[in-house]
XYZ file of C-alpha atoms in Angstrom:
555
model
C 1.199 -28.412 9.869
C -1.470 -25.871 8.944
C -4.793 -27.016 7.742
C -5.135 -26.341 3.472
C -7.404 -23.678 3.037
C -10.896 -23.830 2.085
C -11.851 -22.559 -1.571
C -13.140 -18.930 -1.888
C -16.023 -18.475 -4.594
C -14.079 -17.253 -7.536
C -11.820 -20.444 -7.251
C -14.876 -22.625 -6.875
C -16.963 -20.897 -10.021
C -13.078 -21.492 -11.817
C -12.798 -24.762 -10.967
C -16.549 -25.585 -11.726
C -16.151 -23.863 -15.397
C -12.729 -25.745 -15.451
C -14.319 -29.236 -14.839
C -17.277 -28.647 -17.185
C -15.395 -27.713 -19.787
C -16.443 -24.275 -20.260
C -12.612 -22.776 -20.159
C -9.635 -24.539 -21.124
C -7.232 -22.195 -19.405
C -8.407 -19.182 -17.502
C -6.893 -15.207 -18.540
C -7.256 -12.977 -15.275
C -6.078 -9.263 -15.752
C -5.469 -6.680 -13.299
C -7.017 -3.564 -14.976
C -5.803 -0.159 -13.018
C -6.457 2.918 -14.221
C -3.320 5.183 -14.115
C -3.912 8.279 -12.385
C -2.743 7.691 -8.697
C -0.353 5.337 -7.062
C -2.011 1.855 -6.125
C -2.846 0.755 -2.304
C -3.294 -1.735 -0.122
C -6.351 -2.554 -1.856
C -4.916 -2.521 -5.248
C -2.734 -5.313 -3.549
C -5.492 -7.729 -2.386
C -6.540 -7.640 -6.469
C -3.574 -7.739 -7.526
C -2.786 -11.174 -5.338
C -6.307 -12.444 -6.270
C -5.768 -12.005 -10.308
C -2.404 -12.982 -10.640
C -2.964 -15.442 -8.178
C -5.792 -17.483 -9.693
C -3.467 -17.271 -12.863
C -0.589 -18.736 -11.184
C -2.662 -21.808 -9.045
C -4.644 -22.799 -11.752
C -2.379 -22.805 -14.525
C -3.407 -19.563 -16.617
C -2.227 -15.756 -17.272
C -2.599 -12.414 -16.290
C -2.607 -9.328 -18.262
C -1.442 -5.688 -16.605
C -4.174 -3.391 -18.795
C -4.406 0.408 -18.158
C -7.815 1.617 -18.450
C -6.365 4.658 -19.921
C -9.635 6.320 -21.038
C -9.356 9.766 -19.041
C -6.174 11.500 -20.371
C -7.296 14.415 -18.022
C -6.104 12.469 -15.261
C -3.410 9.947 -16.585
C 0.056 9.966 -16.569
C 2.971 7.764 -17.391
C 4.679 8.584 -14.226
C 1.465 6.590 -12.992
C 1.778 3.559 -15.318
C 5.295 3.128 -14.109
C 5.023 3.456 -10.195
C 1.952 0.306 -11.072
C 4.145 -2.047 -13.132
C 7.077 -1.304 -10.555
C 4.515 -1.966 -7.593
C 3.280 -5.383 -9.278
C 6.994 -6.738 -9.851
C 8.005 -5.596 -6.506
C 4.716 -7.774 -5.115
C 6.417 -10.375 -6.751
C 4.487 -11.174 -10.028
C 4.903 -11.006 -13.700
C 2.008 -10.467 -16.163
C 1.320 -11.864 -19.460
C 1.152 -9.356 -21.245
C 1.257 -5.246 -20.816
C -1.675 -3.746 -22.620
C -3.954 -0.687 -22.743
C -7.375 0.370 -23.369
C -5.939 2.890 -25.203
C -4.218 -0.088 -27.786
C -8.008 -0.695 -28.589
C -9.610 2.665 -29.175
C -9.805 1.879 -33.114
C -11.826 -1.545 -32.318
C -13.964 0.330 -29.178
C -14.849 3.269 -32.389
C -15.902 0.258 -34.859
C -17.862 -1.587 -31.939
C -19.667 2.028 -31.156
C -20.608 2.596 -34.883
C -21.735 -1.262 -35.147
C -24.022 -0.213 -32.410
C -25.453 2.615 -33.767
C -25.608 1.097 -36.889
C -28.064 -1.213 -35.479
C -29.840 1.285 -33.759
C -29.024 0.787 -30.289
C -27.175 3.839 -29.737
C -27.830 7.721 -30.589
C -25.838 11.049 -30.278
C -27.269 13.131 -28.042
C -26.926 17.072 -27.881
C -28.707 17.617 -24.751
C -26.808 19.684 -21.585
C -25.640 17.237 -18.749
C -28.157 18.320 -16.511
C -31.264 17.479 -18.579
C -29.660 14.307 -19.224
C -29.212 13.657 -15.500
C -33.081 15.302 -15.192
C -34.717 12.647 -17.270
C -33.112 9.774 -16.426
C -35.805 9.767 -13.290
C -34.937 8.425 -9.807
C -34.694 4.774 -8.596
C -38.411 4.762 -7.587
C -39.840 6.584 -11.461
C -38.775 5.585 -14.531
C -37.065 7.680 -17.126
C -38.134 9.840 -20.279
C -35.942 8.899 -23.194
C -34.416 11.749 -25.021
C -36.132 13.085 -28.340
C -32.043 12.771 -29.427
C -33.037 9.016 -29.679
C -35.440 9.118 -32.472
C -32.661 9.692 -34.770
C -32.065 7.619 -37.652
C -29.273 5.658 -37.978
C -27.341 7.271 -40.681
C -28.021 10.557 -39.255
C -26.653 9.276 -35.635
C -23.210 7.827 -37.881
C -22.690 11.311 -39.248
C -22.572 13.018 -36.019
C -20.692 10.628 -34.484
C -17.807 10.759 -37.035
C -18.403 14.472 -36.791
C -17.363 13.976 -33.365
C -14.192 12.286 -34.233
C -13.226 14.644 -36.568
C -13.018 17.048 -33.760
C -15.514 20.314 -34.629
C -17.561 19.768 -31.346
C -16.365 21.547 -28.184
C -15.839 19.364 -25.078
C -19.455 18.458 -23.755
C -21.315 19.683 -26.499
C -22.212 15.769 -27.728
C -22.260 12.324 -25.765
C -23.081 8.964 -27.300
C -25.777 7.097 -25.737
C -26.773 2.934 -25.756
C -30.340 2.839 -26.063
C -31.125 0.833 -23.323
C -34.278 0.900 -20.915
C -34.977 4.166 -19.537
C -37.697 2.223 -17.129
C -35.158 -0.615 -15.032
C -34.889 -0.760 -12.370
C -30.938 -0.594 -12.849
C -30.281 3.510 -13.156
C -26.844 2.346 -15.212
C -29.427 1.020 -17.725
C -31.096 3.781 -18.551
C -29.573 5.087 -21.693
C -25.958 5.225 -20.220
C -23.117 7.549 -21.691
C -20.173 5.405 -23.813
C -18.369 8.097 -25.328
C -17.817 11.472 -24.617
C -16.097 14.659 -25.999
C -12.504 15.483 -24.684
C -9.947 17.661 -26.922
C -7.216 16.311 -24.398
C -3.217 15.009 -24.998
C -3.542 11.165 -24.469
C -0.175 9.943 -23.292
C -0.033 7.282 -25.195
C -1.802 8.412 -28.302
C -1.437 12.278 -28.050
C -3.893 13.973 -29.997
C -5.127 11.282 -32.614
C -8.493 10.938 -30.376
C -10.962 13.899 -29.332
C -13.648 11.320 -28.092
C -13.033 8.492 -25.222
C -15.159 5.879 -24.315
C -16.531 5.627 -21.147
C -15.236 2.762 -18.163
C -18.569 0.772 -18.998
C -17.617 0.886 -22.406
C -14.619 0.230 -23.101
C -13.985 -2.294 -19.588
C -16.433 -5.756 -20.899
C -15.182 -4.924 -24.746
C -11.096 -4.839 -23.625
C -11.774 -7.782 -21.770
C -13.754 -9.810 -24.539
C -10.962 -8.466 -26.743
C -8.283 -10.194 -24.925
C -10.328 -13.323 -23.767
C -10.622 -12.730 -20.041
C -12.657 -15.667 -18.926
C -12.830 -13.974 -15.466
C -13.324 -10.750 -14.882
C -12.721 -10.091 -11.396
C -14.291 -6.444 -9.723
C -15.123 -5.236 -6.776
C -18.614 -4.982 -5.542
C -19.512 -1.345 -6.181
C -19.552 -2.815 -10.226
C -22.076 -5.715 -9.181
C -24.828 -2.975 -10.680
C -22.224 -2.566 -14.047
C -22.852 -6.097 -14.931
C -25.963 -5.689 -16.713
C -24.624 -3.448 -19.156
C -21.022 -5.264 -19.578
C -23.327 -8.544 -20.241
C -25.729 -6.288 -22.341
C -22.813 -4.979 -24.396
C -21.402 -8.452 -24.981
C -24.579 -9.818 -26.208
C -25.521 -7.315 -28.860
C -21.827 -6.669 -30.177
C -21.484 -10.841 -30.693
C -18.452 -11.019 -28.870
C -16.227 -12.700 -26.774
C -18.231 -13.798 -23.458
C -15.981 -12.463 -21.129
C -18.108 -12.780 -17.347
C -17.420 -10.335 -14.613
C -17.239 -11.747 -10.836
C -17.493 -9.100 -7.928
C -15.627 -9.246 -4.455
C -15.565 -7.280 -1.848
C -13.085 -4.520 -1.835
C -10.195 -3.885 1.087
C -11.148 -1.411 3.894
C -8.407 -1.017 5.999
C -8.895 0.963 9.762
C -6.754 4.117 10.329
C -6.367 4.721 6.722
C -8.343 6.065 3.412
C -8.290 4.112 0.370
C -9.625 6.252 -1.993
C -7.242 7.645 -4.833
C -9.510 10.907 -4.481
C -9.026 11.261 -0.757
C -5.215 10.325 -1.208
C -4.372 13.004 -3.896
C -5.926 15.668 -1.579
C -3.470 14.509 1.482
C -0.422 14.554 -1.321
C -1.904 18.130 -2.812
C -2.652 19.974 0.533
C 0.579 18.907 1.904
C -0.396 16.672 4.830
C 1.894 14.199 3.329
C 5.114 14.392 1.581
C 4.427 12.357 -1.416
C 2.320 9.296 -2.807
C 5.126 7.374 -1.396
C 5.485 8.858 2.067
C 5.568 5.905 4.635
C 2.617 6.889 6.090
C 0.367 6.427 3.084
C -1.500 3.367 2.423
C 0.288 3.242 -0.504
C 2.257 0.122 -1.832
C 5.460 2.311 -2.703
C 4.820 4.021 0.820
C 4.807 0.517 2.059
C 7.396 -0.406 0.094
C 9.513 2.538 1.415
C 8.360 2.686 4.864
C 10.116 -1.022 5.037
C 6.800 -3.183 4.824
C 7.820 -6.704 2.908
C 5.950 -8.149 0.090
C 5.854 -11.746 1.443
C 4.038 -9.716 4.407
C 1.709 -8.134 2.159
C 1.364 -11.403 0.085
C 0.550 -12.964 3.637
C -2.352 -10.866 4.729
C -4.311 -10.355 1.717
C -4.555 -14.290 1.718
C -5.283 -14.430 4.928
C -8.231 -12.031 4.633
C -9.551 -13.772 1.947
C -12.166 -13.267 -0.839
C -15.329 -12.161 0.323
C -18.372 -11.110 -0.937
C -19.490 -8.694 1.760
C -17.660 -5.405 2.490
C -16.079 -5.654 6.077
C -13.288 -3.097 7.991
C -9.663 -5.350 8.041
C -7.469 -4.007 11.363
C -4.635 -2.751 10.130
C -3.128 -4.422 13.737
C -3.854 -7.598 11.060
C -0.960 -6.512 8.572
C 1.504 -4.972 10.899
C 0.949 -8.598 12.594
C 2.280 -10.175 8.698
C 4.568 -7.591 9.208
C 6.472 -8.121 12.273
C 6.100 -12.452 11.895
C 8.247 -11.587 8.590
C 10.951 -9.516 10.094
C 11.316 -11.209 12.519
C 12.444 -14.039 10.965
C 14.413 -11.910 8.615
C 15.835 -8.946 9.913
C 19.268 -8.591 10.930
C 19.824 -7.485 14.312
C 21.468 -4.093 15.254
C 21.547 -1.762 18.079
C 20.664 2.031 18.254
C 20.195 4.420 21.209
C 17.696 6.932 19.595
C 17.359 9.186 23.420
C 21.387 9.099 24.347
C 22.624 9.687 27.692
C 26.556 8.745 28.570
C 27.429 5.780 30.587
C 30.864 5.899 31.799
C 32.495 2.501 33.412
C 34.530 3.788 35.712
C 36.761 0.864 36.324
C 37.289 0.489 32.541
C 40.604 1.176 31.494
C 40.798 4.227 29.293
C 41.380 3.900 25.805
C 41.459 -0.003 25.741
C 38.442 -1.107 23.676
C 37.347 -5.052 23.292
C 35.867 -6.675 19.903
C 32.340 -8.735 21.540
C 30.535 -11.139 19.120
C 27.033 -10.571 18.698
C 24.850 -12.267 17.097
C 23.019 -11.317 13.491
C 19.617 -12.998 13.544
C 18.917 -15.737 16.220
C 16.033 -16.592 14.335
C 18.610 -17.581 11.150
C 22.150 -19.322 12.618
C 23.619 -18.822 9.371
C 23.696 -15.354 9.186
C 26.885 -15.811 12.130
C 27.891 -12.991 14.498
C 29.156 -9.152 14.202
C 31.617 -7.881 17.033
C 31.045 -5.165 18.657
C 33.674 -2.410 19.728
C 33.389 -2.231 23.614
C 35.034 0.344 25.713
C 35.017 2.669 28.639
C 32.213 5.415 27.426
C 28.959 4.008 25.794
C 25.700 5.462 25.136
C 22.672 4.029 25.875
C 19.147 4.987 26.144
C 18.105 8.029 28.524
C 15.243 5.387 30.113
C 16.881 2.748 30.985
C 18.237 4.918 34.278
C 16.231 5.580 37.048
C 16.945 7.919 39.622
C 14.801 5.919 42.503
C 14.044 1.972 41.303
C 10.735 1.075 41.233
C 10.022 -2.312 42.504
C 9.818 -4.082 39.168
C 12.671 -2.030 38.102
C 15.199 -4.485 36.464
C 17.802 -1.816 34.701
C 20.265 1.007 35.723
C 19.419 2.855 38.695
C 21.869 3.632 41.855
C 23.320 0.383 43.205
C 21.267 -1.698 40.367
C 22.769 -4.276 37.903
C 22.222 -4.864 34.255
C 23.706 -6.765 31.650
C 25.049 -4.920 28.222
C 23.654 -7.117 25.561
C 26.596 -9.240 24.216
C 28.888 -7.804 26.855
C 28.893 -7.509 30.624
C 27.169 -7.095 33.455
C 27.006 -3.459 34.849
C 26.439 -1.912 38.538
C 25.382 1.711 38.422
C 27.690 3.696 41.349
C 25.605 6.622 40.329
C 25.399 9.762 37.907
C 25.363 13.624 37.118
C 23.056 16.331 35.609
C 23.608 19.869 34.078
C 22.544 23.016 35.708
C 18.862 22.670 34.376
C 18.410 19.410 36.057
C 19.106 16.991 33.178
C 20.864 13.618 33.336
C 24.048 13.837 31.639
C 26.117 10.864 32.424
C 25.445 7.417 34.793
C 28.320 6.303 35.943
C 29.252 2.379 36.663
C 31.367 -0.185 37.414
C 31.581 -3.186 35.627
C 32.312 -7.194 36.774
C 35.243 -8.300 34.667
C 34.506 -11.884 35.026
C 30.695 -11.516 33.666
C 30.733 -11.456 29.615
C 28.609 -12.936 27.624
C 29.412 -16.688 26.840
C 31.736 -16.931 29.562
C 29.921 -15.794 32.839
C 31.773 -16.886 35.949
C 30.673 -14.099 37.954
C 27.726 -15.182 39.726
C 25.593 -12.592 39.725
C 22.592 -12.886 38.392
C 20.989 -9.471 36.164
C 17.340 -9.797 35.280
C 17.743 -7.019 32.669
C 19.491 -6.271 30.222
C 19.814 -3.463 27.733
C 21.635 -2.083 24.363
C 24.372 0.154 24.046
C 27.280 1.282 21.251
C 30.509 2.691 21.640
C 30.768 6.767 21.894
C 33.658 6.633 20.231
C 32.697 4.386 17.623
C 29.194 5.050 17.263
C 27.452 6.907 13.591
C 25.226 9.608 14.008
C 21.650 8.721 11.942
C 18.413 10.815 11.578
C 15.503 8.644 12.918
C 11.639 8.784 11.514
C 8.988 7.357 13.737
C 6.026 6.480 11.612
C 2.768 5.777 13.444
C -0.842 5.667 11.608
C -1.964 8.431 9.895
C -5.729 8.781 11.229
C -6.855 8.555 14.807
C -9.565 7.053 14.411
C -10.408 3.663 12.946
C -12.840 4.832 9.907
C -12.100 8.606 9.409
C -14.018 8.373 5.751
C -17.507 7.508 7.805
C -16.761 10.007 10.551
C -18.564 13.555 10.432
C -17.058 16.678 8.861
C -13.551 16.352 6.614
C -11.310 13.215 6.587
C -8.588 15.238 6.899
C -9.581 16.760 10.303
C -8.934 13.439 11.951
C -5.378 13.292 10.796
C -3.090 12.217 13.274
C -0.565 14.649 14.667
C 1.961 12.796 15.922
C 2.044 10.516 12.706
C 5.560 11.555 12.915
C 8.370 12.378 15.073
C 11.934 13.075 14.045
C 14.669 12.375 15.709
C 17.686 14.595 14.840
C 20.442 12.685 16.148
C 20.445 8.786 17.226
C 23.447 6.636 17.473
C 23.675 3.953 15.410
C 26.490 1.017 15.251
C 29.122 1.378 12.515
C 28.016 -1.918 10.676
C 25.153 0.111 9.700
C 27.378 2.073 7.243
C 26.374 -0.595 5.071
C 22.793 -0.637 5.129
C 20.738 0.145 1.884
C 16.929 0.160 1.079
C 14.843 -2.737 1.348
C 17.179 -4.145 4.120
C 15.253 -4.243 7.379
C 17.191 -4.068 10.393
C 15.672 -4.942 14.382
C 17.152 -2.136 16.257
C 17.050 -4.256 19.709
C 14.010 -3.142 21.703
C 13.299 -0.463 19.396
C 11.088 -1.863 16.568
C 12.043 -2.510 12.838
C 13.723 0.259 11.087
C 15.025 0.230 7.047
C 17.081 3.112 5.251
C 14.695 5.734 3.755
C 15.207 5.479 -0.139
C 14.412 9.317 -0.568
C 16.603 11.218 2.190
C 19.480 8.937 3.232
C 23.057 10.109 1.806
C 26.213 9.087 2.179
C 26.501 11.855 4.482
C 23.715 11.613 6.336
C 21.995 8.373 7.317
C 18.173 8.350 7.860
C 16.225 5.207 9.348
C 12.333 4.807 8.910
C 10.952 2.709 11.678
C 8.341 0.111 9.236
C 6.663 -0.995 12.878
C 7.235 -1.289 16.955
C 8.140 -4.421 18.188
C 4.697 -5.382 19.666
C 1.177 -3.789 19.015
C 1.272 -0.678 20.963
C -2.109 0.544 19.663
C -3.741 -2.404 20.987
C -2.311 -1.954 24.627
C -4.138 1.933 24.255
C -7.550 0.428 23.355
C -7.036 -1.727 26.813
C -6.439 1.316 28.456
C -9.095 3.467 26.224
């Protein structure tokens, strides 16, 4: 029996505000914004929101932070709400920044009505000029000695749309000497004649992330706003904000963000791999992705798994990705239905096999689930199996086919190789053996004892399948801190096709999101994208042990 886990430090500030009364029942929401597909690291917040909702007896919202219709799309907000369900979590309620823009305008002229915010005209760069450095304070605008009234006009001249983009920005009036740059006279709304896809052209002005973040949560209630830790210096201004507009007092709580080894997990970064080509798609198994995940045959109990077992921190640390292929693997295995397929075939002939007479051999589904029962087998004369399990001279360890050698055909019988053939250029074409009649499986009377054994399928019955074998995409552990561009440190054998494997017949009935254990090959599920009727293509989700780790042994 495991030991219960310790409380992280959001569930012990929840539990503290719980016990003194200061919530009744806590409101998480996870708060994407919807212009990329959502990672890894959208997972750990993802778990973390919706699962403080679900252990303490609260909701979670799903909110867009749809303020950027330059970069938003609604193919977007669909891949997130299809990657949240398929995590295994339902939200409260679906909602958008954009459902608040009218309240967000009202809370802007409030402020400027009170004379804590101004319109200013300047260009971006004097703006960025005299805002001053983190050692020298700031000069304040001359924009901000306008009145009130006159700062109202020009905002609703804003809104009504006869400013070009940039011209105008609406500033808080904050301190243009702390210490905190964010404080110094931030931007909350800016100028953008841009299609919203939600609200189309009603809006030519859109509030700012700092702006319209603390104000959509005080609107819904959030009594815990969770972030990650590049917002710690944001704070200020979402309590600032809260304060002076009289609001709601949402509070925002900062963890540290997932950073994953031989991966990127920036949406930037990502786009440029899906733009330059150096992946297929958002959803391309090799992308940190949770629909490449999803696709490449990674589980969400596994994902569920590791971003508990990372935890909440509040320092930023690098998480092995060995770490979730290990969450990976302990799932599948337990899970997986077994199956064989010889991805590198070479002929094995049993010579004392009578032609055309073929056998029906249970084996078994899933030893790791009874239930699931047996599959049989069609077992004949001609087989294929895998190119290295022969040997032309045995090495000492050697425990499969080589000359004079015996081996035992998984859920069949035991083998002795009498020897085999090659073609003109020198390559093996066919082993040839001889097989012991009174050695299958479950029934043994033969004596001999094989200390290998391997996988095979029928020739005649076997189903040709395209193979994908997805390693990680970088080569090295932290390509974002390395010198030069990411992208140079891609790595090139991040895939390798295999044209033509054999594959047993049962797998005729495979279909996404089943994962299969080809024996001794690894964990393989249908691709959801290429597979036909016609033509059958595997993804392999992960090897059967950590091969990377045996490299850094060697390395």
């Amino acid at each position: 029996m495991s030991e219960e886990r310790s409380l992280n430090f959001i569930e012990e500030i929840i539990e503290n505000d719980l016990k003194e009364g200061k919530v009744k029942t806590i409101l998480t929401r996870f708060p994407p914004e919807p212009n990329g597909y959502l990672h890894i690291g959208h997972a750990k917040s993802i778990c973390l929101n919706f699962g403080l909702g679900i252990k303490y007896g609260g909701k979670t919202n799903l909110r867009f932070d749809d303020t950027n219709p330059v970069t938003e799309e609604t193919e977007y907000v669909e891949s997130i709400k299809a990657d949240v369900k398929w995590l295994g979590f339902e939200w409260a309620s679906e909602l958008y920044a954009s459902d608040y823009f009218d309240q967000l305008y009202n809370f802007a002229e409030k402020l400027i009505q009170k004379g804590l915010a101004y319109v200013d005209d300047s260009a971006s760069e004097e703006i960025a000029e005299q805002k001053g450095t983190p050692t020298q304070p700031g000069r304040r605008n001359r924009c901000a000695d306008r009145s009130p009234e006159e700062n109202l006009q020009l905002f609703r001249e804003m809104r009504s749309g006869i400013y070009p983009d940039g011209s105008k920005v609406l500033r808080i009036k904050g301190d243009m000497s702390s210490p905190n740059m964010l404080m110094r006279d931030p931007i909350i709304y800016r100028i953008k004649h841009a299609h919203h896809h939600r609200t189309g052209d009603k809006w030519c002005i859109y509030p700012m992330y700092d702006f319209a973040h603390g104000q959509s949560d005080s609107i819904e209630g959030i009594t815990h706003s969770i972030c990650t830790l590049e917002f710690v210096p944001h704070r200020e201004l979402y309590d600032w904000l809260i304060e002076k507009l009289n609001i709601f007092p949402s509070r925002q709580y900062e963890f540290a963000r997932l950073n994953m080894t031989y991966t990127v997990m920036s949406k930037r970064k990502l786009l440029e791999l899906v733009n330059e080509g150096f992946v297929e798609s958002w959803d391309d198994p090799r992308m940190p992705t949770i629909s490449g995940m999803r696709r490449r045959g990674y589980t969400a109990k596994a994902i569920r798994d590791f971003c508990d077992r990372i935890g909440v921190a509040k320092r930023e640390n690098l998480i092995d990705l060995g770490l979730l292929e290990f969450f990976v693997r302990e799932d599948l295995n337990k899970t997986a239905l077994r199956r064989m397929a010889v991805l590198d075939p070479v002929k094995l002939v049993i010579t004392n096999y009578e032609e055309g007479r073929f056998e029906l051999l249970p084996s078994e589904n899933n030893p790791e689930m009874p239930e699931t029962g047996d599959r049989l087998l069609h077992f004949g004369r001609e087989l294929w199996i895998e190119r290295e399990d022969f040997m032309e001279e045995a090495s000492k360890k050697w425990f499969r086919l080589a000359p004079g050698s015996v081996v035992r055909l998984k859920s069949a019988y035991i083998v002795r190789c009498t020897g085999f053939e090659k073609d003109a250029s020198g390559n093996l074409t066919t082993v040839f053996a001889e097989y012991l009649p009174e050695s299958k499986s479950g029934s043994d009377t033969s004596g001999v004892h094989a200390k290998g054994t391997i996988h095979w399928i029928s020739a005649p019955h076997a189903v040709t399948a395209e193979v994908r074998l997805y390693d990680r995409l970088f080569k090295v552990e932290d390509p974002s801190s390395e010198e030069g561009d990411f992208k140079s440190y891609i790595n090139p054998d991040s895939l390798h096709i295999i044209h033509k494997a054999y594959i047993e017949p049962d797998l005729l009935k495979a279909q996404p999101g089943i994962a299969y254990q080809f024996l001794r090959k690894g964990y393989f599920v249908l691709d959801s994208v290429y597979s036909t009727p016609d033509h059958f293509v595997f993804n392999r989700t992960v090897t059967l042990k950590d091969t990377w780790a045996k490299e850094a042994k060697k390395g």
